[in-house]
Short mmCIF file of C-alpha atoms and ligand atoms in Angstrom, two decimals:
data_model
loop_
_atom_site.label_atom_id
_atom_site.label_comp_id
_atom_site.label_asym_id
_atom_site.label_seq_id
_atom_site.Cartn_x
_atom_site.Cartn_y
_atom_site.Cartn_z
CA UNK A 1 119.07 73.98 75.98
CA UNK A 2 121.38 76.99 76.55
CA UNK A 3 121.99 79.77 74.42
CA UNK A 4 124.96 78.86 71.70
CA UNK A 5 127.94 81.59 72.64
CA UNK A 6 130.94 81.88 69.76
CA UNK A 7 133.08 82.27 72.79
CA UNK A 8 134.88 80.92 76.02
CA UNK A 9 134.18 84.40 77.35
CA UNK A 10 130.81 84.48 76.44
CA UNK A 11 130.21 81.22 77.05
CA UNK A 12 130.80 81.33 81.00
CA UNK A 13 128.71 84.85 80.89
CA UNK A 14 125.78 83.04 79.50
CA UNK A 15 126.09 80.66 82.10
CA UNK A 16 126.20 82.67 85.03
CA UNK A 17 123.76 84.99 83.80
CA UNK A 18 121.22 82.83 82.09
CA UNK A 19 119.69 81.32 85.71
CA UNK A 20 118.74 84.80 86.58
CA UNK A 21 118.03 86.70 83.85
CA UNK A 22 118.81 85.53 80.22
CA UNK A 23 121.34 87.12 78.38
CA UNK A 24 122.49 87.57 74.74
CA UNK A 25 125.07 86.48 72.25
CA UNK A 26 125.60 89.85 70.03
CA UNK A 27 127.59 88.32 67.67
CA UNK A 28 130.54 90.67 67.90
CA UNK A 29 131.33 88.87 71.49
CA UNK A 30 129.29 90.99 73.51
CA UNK A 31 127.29 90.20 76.11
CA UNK A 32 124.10 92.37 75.62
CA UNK A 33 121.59 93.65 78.32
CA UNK A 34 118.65 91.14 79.98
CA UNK A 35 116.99 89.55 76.66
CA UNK A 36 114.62 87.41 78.37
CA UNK A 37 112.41 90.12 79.33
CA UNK A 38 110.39 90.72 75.90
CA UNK A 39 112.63 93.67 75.75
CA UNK A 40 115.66 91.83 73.47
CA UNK A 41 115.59 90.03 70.19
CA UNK A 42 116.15 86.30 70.34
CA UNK A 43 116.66 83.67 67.30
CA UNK A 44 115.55 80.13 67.78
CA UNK A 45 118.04 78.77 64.79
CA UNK A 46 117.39 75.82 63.11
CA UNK A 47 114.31 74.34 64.62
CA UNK A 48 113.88 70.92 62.71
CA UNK A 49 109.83 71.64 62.74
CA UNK A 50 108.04 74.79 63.08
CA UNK A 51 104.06 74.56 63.01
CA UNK A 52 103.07 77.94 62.47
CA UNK A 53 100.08 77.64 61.77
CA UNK A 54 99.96 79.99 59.21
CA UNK A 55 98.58 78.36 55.74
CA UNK A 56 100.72 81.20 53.98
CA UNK A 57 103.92 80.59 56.02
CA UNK A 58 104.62 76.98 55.33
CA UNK A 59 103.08 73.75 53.91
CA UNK A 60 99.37 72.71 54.84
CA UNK A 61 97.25 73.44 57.17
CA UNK A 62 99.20 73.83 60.04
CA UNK A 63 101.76 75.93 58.10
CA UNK A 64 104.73 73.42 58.55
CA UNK A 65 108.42 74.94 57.77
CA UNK A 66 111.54 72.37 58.24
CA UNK A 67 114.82 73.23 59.59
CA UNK A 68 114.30 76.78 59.86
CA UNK A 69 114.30 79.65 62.33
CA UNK A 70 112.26 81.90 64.47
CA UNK A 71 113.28 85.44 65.25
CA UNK A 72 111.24 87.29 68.60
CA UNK A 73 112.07 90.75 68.09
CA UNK A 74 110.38 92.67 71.69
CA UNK A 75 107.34 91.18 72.36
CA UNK A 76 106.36 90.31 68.82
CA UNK A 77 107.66 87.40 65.86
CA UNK A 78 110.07 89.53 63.65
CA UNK A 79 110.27 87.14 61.34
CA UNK A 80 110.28 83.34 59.83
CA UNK A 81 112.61 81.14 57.78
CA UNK A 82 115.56 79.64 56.58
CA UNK A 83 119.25 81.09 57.75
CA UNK A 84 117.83 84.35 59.43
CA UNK A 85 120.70 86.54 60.27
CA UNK A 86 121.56 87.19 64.16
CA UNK A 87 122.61 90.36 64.45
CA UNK A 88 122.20 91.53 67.53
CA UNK A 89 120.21 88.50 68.68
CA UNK A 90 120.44 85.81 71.61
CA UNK A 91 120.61 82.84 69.87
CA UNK A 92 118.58 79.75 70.67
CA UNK A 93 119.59 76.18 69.02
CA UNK A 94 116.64 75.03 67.53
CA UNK A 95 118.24 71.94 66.04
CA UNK A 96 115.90 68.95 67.21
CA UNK A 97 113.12 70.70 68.86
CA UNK A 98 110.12 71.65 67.98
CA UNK A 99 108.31 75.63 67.85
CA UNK A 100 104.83 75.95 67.69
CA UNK A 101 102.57 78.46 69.35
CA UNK A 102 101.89 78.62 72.74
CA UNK A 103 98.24 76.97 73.56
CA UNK A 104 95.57 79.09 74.30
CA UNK A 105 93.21 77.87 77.24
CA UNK A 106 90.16 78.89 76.24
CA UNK A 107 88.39 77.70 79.70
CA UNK A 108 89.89 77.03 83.04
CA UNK A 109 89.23 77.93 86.98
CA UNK A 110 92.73 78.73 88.28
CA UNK A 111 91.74 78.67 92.15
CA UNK A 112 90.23 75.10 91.54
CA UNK A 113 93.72 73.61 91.94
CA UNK A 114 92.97 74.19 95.84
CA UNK A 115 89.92 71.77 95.68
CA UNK A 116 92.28 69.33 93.63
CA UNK A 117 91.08 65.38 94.18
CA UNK A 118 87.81 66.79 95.69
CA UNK A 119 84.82 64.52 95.19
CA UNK A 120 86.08 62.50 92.23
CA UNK A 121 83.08 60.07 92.68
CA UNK A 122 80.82 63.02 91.70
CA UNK A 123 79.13 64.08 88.79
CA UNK A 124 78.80 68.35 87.91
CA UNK A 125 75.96 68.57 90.67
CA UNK A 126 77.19 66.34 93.22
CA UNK A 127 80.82 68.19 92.74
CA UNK A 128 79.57 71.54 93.14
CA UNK A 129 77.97 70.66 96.05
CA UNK A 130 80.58 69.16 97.49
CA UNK A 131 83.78 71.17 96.55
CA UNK A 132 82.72 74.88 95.19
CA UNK A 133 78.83 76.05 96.03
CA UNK A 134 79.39 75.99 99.93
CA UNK A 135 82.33 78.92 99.20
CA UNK A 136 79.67 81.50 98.21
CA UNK A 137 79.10 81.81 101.67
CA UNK A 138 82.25 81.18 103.54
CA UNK A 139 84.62 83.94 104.47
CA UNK A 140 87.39 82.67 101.41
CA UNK A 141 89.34 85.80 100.89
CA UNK A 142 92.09 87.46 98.66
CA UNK A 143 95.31 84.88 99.70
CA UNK A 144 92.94 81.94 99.01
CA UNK A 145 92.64 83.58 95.28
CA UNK A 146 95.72 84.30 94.90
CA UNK A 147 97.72 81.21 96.40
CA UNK A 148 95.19 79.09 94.49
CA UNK A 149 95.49 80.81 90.54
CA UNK A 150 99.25 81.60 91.35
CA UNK A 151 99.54 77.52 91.52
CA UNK A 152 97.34 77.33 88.72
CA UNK A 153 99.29 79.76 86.64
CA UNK A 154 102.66 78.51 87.02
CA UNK A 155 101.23 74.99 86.21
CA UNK A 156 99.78 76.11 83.00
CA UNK A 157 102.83 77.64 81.90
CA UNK A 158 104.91 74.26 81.91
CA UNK A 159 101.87 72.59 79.99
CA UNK A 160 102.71 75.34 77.22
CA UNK A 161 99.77 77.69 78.06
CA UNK A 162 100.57 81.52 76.69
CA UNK A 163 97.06 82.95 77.13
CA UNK A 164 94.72 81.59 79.76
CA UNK A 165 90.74 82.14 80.08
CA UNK A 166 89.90 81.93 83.63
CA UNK A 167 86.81 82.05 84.38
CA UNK A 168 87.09 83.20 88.87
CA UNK A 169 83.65 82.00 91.02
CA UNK A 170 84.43 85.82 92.74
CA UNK A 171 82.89 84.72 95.75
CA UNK A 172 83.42 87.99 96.91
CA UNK A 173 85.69 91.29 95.27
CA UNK A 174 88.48 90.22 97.52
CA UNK A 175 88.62 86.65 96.22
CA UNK A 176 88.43 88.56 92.87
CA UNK A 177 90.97 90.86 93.64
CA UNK A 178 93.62 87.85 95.11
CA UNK A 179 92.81 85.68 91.76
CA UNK A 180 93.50 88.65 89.05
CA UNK A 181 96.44 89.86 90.99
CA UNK A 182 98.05 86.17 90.58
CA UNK A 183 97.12 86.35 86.91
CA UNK A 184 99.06 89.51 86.02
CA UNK A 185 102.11 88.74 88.59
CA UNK A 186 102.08 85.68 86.10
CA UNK A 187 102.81 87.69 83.46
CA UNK A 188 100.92 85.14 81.01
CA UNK A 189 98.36 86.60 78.31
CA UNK A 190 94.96 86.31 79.84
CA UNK A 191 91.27 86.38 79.89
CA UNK A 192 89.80 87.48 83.12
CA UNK A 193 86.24 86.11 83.47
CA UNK A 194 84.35 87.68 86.68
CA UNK A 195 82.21 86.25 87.39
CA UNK A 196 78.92 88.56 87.55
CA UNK A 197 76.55 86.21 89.73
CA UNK A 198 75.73 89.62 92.50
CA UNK A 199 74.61 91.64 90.36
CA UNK A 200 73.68 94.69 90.67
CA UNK A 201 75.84 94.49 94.05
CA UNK A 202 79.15 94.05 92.19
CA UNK A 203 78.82 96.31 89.25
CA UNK A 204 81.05 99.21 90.47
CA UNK A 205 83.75 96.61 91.46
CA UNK A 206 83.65 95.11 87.81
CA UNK A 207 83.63 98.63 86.69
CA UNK A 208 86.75 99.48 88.64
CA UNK A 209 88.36 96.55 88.11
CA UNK A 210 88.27 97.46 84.16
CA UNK A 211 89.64 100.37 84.53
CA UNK A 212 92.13 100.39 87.20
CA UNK A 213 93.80 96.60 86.27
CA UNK A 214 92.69 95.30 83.19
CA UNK A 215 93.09 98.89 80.93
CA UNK A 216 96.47 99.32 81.62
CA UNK A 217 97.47 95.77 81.18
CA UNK A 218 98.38 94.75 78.04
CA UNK A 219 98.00 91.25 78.59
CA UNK A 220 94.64 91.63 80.04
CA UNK A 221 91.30 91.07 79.16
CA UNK A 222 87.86 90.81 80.81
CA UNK A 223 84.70 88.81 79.62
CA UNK A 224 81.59 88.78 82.18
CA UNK A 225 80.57 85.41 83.30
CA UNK A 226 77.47 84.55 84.80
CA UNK A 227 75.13 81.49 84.97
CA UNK A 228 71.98 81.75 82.64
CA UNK A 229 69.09 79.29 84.05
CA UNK A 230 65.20 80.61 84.78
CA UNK A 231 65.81 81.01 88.27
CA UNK A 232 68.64 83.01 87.70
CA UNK A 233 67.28 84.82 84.55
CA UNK A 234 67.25 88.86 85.89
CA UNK A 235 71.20 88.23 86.89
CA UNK A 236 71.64 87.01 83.60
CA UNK A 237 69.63 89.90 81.96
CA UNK A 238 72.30 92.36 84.28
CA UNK A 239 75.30 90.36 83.15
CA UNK A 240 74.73 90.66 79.85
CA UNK A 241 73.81 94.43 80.07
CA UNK A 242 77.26 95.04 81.76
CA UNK A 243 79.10 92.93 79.06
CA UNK A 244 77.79 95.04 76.06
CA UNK A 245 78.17 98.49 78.19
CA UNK A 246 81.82 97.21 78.59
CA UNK A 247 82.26 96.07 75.16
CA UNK A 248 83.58 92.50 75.99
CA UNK A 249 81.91 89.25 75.49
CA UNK A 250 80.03 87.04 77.78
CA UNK A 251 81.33 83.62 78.75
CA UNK A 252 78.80 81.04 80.27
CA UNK A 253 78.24 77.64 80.89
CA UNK A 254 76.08 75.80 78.88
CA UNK A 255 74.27 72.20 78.28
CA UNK A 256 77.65 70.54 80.36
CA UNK A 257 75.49 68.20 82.38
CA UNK A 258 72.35 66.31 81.33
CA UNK A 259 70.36 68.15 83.90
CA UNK A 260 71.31 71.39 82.43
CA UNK A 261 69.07 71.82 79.68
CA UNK A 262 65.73 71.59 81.88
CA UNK A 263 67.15 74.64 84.01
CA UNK A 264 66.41 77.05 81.06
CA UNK A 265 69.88 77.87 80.14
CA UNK A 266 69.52 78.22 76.38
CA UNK A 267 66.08 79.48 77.05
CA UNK A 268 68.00 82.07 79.35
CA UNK A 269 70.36 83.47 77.03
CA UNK A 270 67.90 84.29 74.35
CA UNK A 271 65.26 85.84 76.31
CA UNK A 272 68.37 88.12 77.56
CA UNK A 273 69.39 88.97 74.34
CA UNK A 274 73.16 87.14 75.01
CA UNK A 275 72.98 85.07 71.87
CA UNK A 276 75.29 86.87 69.75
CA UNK A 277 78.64 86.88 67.98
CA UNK A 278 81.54 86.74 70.67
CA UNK A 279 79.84 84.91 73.25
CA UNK A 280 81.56 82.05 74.90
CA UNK A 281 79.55 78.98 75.70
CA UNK A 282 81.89 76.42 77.70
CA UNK A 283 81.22 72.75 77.15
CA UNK A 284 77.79 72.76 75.46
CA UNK A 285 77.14 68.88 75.14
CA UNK A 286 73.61 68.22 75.43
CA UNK A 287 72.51 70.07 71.93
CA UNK A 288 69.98 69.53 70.09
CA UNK A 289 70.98 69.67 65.94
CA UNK A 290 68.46 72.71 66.33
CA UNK A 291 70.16 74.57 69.07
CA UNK A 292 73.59 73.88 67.09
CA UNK A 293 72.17 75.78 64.32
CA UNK A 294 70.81 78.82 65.66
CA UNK A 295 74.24 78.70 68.00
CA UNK A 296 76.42 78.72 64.80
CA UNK A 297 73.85 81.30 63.15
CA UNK A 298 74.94 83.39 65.41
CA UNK A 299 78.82 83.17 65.36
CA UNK A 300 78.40 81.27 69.25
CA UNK A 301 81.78 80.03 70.12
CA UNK A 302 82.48 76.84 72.20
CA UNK A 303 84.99 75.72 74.89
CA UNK A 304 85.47 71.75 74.79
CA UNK A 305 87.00 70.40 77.86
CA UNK A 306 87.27 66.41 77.06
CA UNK A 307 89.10 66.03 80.21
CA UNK A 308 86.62 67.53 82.58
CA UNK A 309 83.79 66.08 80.74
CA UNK A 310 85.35 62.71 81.51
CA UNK A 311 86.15 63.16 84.90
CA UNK A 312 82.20 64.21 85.90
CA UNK A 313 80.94 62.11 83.54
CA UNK A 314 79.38 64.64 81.20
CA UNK A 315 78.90 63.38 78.06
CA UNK A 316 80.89 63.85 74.99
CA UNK A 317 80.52 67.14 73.01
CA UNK A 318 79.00 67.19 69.20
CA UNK A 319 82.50 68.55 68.25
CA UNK A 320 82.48 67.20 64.67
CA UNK A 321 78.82 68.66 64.49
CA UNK A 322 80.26 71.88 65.53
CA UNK A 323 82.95 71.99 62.86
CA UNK A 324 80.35 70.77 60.20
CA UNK A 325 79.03 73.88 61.14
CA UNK A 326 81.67 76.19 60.84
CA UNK A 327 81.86 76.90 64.73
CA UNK A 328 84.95 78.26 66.13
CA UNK A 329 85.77 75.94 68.75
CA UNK A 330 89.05 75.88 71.30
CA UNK A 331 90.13 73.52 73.58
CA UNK A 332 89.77 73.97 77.64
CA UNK A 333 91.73 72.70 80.64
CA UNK A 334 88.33 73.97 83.18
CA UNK A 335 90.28 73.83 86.38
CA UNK A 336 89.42 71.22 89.18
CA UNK A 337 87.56 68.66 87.36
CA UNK A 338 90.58 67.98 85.22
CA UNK A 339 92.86 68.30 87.89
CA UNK A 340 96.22 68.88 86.31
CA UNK A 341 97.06 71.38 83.67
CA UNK A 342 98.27 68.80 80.69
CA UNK A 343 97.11 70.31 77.58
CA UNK A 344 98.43 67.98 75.42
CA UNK A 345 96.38 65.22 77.46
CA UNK A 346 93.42 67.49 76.70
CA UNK A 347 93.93 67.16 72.80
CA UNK A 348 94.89 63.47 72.98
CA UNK A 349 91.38 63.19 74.77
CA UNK A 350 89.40 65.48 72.58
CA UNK A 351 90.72 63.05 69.36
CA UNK A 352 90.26 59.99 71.95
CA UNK A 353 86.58 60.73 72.86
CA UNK A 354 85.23 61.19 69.32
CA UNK A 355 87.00 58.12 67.81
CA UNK A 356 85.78 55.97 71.08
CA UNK A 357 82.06 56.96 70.43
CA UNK A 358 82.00 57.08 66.38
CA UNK A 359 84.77 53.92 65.99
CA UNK A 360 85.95 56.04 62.84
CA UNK A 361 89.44 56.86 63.59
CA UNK A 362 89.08 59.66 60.89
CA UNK A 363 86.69 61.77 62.05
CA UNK A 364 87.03 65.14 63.55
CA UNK A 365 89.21 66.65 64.86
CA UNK A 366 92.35 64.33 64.00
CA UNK A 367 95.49 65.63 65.29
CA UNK A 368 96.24 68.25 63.36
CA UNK A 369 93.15 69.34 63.40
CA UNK A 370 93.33 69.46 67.31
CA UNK A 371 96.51 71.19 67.27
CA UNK A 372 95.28 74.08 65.60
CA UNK A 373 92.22 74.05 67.68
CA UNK A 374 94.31 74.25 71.15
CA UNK A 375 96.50 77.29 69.45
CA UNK A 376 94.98 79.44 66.37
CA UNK A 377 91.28 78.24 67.41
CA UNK A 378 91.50 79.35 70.67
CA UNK A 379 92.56 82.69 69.90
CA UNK A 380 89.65 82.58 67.27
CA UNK A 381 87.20 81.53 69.75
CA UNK A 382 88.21 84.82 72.25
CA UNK A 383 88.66 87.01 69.16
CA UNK A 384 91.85 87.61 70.00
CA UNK A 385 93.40 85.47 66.52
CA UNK A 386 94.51 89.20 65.02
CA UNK A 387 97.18 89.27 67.39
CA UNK A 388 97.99 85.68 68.58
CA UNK A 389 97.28 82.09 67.72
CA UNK A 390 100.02 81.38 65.08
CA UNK A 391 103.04 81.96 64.50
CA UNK A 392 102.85 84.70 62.08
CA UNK A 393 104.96 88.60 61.76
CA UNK A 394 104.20 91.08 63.49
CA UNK A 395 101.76 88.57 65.87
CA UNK A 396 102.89 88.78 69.19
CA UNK A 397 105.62 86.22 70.48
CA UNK A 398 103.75 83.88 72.17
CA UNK A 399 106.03 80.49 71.47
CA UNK A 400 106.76 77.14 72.69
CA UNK A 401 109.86 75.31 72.00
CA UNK A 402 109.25 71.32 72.54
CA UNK A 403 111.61 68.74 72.76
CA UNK A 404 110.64 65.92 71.10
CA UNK A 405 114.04 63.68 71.78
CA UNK A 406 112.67 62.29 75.43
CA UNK A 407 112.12 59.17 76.83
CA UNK A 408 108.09 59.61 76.44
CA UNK A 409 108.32 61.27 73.00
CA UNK A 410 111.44 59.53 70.88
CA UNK A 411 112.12 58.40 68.20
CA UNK A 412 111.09 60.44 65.37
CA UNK A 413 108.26 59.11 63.08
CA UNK A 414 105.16 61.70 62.98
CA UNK A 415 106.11 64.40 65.14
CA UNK A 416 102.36 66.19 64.69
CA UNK A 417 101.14 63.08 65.42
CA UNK A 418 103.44 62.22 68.09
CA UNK A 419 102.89 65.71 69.68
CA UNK A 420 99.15 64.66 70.58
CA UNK A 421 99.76 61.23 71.35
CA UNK A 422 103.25 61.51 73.36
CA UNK A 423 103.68 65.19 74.34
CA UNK A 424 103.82 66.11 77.99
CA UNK A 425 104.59 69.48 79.70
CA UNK A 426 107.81 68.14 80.21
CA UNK A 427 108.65 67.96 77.03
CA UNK A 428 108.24 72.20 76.93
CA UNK A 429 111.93 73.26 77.22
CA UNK A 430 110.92 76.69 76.36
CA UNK A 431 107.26 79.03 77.03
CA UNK A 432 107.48 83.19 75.68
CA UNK A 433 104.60 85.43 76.14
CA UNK A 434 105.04 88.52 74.71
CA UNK A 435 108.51 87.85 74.08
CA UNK A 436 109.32 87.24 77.82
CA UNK A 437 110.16 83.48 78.99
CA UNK A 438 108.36 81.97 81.62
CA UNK A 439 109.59 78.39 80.80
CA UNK A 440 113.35 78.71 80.43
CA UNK A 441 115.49 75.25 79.51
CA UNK A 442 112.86 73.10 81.11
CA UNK A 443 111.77 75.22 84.44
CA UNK A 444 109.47 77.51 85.20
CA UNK A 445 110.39 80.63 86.42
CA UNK A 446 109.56 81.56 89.94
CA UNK A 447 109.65 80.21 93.12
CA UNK A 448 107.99 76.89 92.75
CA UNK A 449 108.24 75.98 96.83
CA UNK A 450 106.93 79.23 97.85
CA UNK A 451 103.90 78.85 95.07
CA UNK A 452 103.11 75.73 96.68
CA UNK A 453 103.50 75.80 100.22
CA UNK A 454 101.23 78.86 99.90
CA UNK A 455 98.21 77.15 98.09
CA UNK A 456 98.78 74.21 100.34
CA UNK A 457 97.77 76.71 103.00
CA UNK A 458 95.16 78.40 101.53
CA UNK A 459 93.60 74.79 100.42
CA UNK A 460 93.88 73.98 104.19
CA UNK A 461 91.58 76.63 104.98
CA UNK A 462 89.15 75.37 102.01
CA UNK A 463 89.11 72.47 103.16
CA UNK A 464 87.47 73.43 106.67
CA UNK A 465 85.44 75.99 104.84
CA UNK A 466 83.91 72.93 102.85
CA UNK A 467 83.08 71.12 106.02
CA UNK A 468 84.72 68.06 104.96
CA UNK A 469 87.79 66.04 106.21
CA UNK A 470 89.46 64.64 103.27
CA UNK A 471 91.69 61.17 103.27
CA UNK A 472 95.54 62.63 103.21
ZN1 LIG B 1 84.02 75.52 83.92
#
């Protein structure tokens, strides 16, 4: 889709500028500056379904509005409904497509698309040995972070991903340094997790890295991860120290294999005083209905990642047990052990797993229930829901504009339905963050040959690092 011009002059200045840059129909003929930026005001007319999800905007749950428009005024939503006027708007056609808001990864590992394909025959243990634990000791440096996450990011971004949690191994500050610096050249809304597992060694670099990158970026945020067993428990104590002198949450691991729970995880967290409102437990399958409870007592958020728990053969998270308990829960792409970045194969397997293993095709979540949970739960589950999640004034512009008239996707019949069970990234025409676009008309922006040729050559040196040759 183009931007609709009112003129022949316009018209061939939208196309020449629009590759680059973006540019804007003013109404009065024109052209105005660079709109694409999150600095201009753009109208997405006409959109045949907006899911705001925003109760109070539209019909139901998901806040459903029909035929109606979407104006991104800077980096925020201006405003929603019928026959906005343009003024000095870029104008979008709408007609056909679908807006929703962007998804919000709740739990990924950006660098893991270098160990892609690695040890598929593997289950958590047998993969970490095999693909990630060996790097902890190998000389894997800042390019190797960044060529890896850069990958990562731009491959998120097609799938429809405005904020990303990713959670980095930091095998070492440069790593560290390499993986953030892809994040914010990105320019996607993120979570940075560091991962804390040197303390006290790498306090003063998680410190610094605060203040220096994530402070002044406001797309940025930090939550300390770290992973809570008995053996590890006085790094976990540390960890958790750091995360409430910081004042951000703590993201962890927990219960994903069922070897897990005999390592004192749970045990872990308590003892260190880390189970508390804000923190971030990814996966959590093996539960007890006890350990549910006291998780939800305490406001303990989850990060469900159907796909990866397929691929190392997991288990299947208590989801609907989780909802019956009021949990906020978001959906999670968790880098290498889902392989590609497909969120909407990540909600079509999240309805998929719970249907398979209850044979009620009712029960939790249904689609709707997982679209909100991949968008406005997400942003619930990192507390970030005040200022993203929905499509809602004065939120910030975090968008996706789908089309629905494809090959996978047509013809229309239940397009909320049809979202989870036919959507693909390539069905994203359009991705905003903050009011910028990083998806425009179907391709991401940025140099897609360079992004790959580099983490091709930074998984080449992985590879050898791992010790292992793998079939090409
Ligand atoms: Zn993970």
């Amino acid at each position: 889709m183009v931007p609709q011009p009112r003129c022949p002059l316009v018209l061939l200045i939208v196309m020449l500028v629009v590759v680059v840059s973006g540019c804007a129909n003013t109404g009065s003929g024109q052209p105005a500056a660079v709109v694409l930026d999150g600095t201009g005001r753009i109208l997405i007319r006409n959109a045949s379904l907006v899911l705001t999800m925003d109760p109070k905007l539209g019909e139901g749950p998901l806040g459903r509005l029909q035929d109606a428009d979407v104006l991104i005024d800077r980096d925020r939503i201006g405003a929603v409904g019928k026959h906005l006027p343009a003024d000095s708007a870029m104008v979008l056609d709408g007609h056909g497509k679908i807006i929703m808001p962007g998804f919000v990864d709740v739990h990924n590992h950006l660098w893991q698309t270098l160990i892609r394909g690695c040890a598929t025959d593997q289950e958590l243990n047998g993969w970490l040995r095999s693909c990630v634990l060996p790097l902890y000791s190998s000389p894997i440096s800042d390019s190797d972070g960044y060529g890896g996450a850069r990958l990562g990011t731009l491959d998120v971004i097609s799938s429809g991903v405005t904020t990303v949690t990713d959670w980095s191994h930091a095998f070492n500050a440069d790593f560290a340094r390499g993986n953030l610096r892809a994040l914010q050249d990105s320019r996607l809304r993120f979570v940075f997790v560091y991962g804390a597992n040197q303390l006290p060694a790498t306090l003063a670099e998680i410190r610094r890295v605060k203040r220096e990158s994530i402070d002044r970026d406001p797309l940025a945020h930090l939550e300390i991860g770290v992973h809570p067993t008995a053996a590890n428990y006085d790094n976990t104590v540390a960890a958790q120290r750091l995360a409430e002198e910081l004042g951000v949450p703590l993201n962890v691991h927990l219960h994903e294999s069922p070897a897990d729970p005999a390592t004192g995880q749970l045990d872990a967290l308590r003892r260190g005083g880390a189970v508390r409102p804000g923190l971030v437990t990814d996966h959590t399958i093996q539960m007890t209905d006890a350990e549910l409870d006291e998780l939800a007592a305490h406001d303990v958020r989850v990060a469900h990642n159907p796909l990866s728990n397929m691929r190392l053969a997991s288990g299947i998270a208590r989801v609907p047990d989780m909802r019956a308990r009021h949990m906020k829960i978001g959906l999670g792409l968790d880098g290498g052990t889902d392989d590609g970045s497909d969120m909407f194969a990540d909600t079509k397997a999240a309805v998929g797993l719970q249907r398979a293993v209850s044979h009620d095709p009712a029960r939790f979540p249904t689609p709707p229930d997982v679209l909100r949970m991949a968008t406005l739960g997400g942003a619930e589950v990192l507390g970030l829901d005040g200022a993203i999640g929905s499509i809602t004034p004065g939120k910030q512009a975090d968008v996706q504009l789908i089309n629905p008239g494809a090959l996978d996707f047509a013809p229309q019949l239940d397009w909320v339905s049809q979202l989870v069970f036919n959507g693909q990234p390539t069905n994203v025409e359009w991705v905003f963050v903050a009011g910028r676009a990083l998806k425009r008309d179907g391709r991401v922006v940025g140099d897609q040959a360079r992004v790959i040729a580099d983490a091709q050559a930074a998984s080449d040196r992985i590879q050898k690092l791992l010790g292992r040759n793998f079939p090409r």
